[in-house]
Coordinates of N, CA, C and O in Angstrom, one line a residue:
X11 N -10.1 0.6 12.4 CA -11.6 0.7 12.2 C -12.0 -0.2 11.1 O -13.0 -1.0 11.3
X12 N -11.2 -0.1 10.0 CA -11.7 -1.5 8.8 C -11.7 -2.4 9.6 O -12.8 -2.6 10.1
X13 N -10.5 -3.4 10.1 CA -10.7 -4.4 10.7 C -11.9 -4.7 11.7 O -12.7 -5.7 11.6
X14 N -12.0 -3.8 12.6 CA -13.2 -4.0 13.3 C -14.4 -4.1 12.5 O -15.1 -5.0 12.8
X15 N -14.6 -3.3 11.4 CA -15.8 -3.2 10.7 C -16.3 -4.4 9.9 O -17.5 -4.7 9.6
X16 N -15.2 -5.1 9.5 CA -15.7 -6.6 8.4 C -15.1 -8.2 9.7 O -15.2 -9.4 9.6
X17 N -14.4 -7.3 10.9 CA -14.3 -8.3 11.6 C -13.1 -9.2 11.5 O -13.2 -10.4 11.8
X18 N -12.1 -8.6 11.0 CA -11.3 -9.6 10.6 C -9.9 -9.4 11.7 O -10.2 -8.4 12.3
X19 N -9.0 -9.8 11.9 CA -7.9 -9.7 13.0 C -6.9 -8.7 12.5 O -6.5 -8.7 11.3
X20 N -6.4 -7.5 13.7 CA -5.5 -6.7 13.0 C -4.2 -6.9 13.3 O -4.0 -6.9 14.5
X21 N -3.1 -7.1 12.5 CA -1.3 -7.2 12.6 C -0.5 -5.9 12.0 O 0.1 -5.9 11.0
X22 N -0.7 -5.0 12.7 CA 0.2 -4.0 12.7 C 1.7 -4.3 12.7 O 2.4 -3.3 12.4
X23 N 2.2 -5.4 13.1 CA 3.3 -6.4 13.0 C 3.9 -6.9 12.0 O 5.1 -7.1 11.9
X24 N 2.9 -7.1 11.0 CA 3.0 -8.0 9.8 C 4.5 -7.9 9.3 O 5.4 -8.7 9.4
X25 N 4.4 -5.9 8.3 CA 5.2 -5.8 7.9 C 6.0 -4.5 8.5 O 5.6 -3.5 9.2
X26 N 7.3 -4.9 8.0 CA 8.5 -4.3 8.8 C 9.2 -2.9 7.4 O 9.6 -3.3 6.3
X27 N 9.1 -1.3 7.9 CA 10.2 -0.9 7.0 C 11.1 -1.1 7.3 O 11.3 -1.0 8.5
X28 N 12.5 -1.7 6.3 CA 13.9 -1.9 6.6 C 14.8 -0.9 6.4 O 16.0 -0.9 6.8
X29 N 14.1 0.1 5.5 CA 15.1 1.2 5.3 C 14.3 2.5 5.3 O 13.1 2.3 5.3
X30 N 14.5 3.6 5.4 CA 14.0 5.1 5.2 C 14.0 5.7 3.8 O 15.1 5.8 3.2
X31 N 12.5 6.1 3.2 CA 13.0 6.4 1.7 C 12.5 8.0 2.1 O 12.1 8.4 3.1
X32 N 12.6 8.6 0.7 CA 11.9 9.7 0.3 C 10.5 9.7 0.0 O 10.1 8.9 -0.8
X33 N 9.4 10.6 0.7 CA 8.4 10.4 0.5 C 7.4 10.4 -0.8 O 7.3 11.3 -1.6
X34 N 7.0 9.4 -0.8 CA 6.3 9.0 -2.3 C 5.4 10.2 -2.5 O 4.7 9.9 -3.4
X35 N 5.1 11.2 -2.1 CA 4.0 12.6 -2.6 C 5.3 13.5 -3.0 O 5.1 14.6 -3.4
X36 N 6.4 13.2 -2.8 CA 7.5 14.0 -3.5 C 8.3 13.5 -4.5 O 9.5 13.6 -4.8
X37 N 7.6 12.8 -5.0 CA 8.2 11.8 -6.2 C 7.7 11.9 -7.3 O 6.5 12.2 -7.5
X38 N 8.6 11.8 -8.2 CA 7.3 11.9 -10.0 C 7.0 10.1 -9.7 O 7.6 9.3 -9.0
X39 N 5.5 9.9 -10.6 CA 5.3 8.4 -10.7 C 5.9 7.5 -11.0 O 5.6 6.4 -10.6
X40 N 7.0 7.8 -12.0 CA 7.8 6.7 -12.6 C 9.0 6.0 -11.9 O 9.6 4.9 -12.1
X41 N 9.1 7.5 -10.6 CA 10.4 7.2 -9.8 C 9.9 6.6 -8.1 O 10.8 6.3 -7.3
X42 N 8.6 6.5 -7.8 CA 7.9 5.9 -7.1 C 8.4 4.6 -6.4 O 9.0 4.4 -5.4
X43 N 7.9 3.7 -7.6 CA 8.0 2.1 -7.3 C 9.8 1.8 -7.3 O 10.0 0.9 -6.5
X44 N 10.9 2.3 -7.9 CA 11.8 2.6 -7.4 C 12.4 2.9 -6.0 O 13.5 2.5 -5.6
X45 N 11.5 3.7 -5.5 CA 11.9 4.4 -4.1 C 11.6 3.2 -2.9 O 12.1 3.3 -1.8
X46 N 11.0 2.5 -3.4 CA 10.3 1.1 -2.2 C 10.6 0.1 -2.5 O 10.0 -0.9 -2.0
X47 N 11.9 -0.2 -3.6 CA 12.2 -1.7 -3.8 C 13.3 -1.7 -2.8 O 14.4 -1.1 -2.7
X48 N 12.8 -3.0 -2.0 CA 13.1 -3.5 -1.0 C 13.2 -3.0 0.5 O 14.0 -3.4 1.3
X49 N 12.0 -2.0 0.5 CA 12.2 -1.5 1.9 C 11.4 -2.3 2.7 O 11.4 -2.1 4.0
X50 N 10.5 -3.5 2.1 CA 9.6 -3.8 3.3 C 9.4 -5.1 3.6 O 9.0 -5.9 2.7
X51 N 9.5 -5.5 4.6 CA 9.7 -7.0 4.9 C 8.7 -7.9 5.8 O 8.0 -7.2 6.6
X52 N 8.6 -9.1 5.7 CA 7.2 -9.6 6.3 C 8.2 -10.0 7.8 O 9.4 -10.2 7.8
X53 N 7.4 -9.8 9.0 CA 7.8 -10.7 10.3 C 7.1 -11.8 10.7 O 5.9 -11.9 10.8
X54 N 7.7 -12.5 10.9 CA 7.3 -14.2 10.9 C 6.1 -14.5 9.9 O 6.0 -13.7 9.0
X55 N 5.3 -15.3 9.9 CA 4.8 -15.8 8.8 C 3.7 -15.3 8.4 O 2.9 -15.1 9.3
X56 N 3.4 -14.9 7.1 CA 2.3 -14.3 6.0 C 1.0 -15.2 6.5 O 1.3 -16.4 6.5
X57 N 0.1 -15.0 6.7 CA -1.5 -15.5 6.6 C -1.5 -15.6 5.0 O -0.8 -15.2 4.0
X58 N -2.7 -16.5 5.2 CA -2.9 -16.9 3.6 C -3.5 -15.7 2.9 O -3.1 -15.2 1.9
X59 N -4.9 -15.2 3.7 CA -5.2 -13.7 3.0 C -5.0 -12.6 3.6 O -5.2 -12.6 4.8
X60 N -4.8 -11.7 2.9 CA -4.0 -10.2 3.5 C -4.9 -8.7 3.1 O -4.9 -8.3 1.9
X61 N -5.5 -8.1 4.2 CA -6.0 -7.2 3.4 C -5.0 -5.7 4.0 O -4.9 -5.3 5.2
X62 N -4.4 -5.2 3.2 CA -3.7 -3.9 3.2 C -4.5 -2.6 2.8 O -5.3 -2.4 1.8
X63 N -4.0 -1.6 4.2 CA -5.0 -0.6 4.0 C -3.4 0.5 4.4 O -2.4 0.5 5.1
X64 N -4.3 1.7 3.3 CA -3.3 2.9 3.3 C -4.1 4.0 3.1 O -5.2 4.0 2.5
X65 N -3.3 5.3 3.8 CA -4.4 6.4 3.7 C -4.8 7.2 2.4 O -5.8 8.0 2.3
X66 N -3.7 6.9 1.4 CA -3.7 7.2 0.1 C -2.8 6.6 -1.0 O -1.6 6.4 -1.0
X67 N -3.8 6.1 -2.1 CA -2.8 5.9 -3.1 C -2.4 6.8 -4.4 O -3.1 7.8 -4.4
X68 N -1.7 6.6 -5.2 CA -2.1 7.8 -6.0 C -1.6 6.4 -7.9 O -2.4 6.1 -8.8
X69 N -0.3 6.0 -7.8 CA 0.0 5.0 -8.5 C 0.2 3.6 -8.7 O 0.5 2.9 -9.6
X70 N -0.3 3.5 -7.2 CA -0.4 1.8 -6.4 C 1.1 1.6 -6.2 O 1.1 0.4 -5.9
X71 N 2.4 1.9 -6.2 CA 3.5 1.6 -6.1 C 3.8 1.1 -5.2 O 4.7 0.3 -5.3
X72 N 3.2 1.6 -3.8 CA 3.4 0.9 -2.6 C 2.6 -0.3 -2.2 O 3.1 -1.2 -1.5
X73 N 1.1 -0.1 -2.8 CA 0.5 -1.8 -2.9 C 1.3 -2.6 -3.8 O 1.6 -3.6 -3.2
X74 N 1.6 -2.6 -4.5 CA 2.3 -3.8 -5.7 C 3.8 -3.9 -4.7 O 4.0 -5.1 -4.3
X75 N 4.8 -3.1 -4.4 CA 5.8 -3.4 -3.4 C 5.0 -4.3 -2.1 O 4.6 -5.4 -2.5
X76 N 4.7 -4.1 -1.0 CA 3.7 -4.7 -0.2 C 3.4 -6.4 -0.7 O 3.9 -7.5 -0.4
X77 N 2.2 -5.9 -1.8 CA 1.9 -7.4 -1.9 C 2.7 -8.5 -2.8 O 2.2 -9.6 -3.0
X78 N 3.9 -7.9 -3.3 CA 5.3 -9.0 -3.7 C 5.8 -9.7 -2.2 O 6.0 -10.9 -2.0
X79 N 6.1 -8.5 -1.3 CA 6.8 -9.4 -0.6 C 5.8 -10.0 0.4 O 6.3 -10.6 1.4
X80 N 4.6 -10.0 0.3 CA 3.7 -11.1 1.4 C 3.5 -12.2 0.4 O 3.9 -13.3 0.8
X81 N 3.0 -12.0 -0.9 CA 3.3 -13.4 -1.6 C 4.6 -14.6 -1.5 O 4.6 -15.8 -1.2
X82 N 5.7 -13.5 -1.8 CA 6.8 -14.0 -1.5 C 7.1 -14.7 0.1 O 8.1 -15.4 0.2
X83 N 6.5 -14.5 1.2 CA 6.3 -14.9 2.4 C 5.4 -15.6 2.4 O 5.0 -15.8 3.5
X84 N 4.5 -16.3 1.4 CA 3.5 -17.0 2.1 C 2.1 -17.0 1.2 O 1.6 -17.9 0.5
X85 N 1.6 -15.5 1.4 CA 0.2 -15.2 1.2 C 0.0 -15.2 -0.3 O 0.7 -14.7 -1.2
X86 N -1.5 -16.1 -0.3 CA -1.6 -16.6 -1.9 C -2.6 -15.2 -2.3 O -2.6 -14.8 -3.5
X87 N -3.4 -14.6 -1.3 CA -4.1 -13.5 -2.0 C -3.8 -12.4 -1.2 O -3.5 -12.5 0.0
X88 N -3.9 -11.2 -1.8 CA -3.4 -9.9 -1.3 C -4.1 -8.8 -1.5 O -3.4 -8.0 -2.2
X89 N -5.8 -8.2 -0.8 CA -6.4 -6.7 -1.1 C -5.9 -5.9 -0.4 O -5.4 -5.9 0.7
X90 N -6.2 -5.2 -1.4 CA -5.6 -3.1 -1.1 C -6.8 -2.3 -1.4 O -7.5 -2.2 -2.4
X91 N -6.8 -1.4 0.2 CA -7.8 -0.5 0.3 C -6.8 0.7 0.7 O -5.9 0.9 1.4
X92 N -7.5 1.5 -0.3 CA -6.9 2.8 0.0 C -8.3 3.6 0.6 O -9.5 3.3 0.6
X93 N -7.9 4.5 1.0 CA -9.2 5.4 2.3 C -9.6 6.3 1.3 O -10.8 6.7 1.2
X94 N -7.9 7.1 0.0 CA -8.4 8.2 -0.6 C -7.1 7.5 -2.2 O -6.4 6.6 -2.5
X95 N -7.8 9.1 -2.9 CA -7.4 8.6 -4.1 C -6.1 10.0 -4.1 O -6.7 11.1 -3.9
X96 N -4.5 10.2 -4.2 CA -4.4 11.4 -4.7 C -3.8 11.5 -5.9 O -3.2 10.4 -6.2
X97 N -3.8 12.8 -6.9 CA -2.8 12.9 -8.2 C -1.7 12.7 -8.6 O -1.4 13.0 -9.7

């Protein structure tokens, strides 16, 4: 629905999980961005801008993992929408 709404093209494709973690709402914060290093990987080539949307954030740990590795593939800018905020 974002995509449709600002019109921009959707790649559900983009990025790939490579491994299975423990879910980040059963994690303390500190052990978060831990839990996602290196699970996520770009498929064929990064667009220059990237807008990432998630149903919730609560620490950003999963946007800052995300947008390392599309920089690292390619993309010079990288927004993050989250839909909700949790604790």
């Amino acid at each position: 629905m974002v995509a449709r709404d600002i019109d921009v093209p959707l790649d559900r494709s983009l990025l790939r999980r490579v491994r299975e973690t423990a879910p980040q709402a059963t994690l303390a914060a500190g052990r978060r961005a831990t839990n996602l290093r290196g699970v996520f990987e770009v498929v064929g080539e990064a667009p220059e801008r990237v807008l990432v949307v998630d149903d919730v954030t609560t620490t950003g740990s999963t946007f800052d993992e995300v947008a390392g590795v599309l920089i690292r593939a390619g993309a010079s800018t990288v927004y993050a929408l989250a839909l909700g905020r949790g604790d």
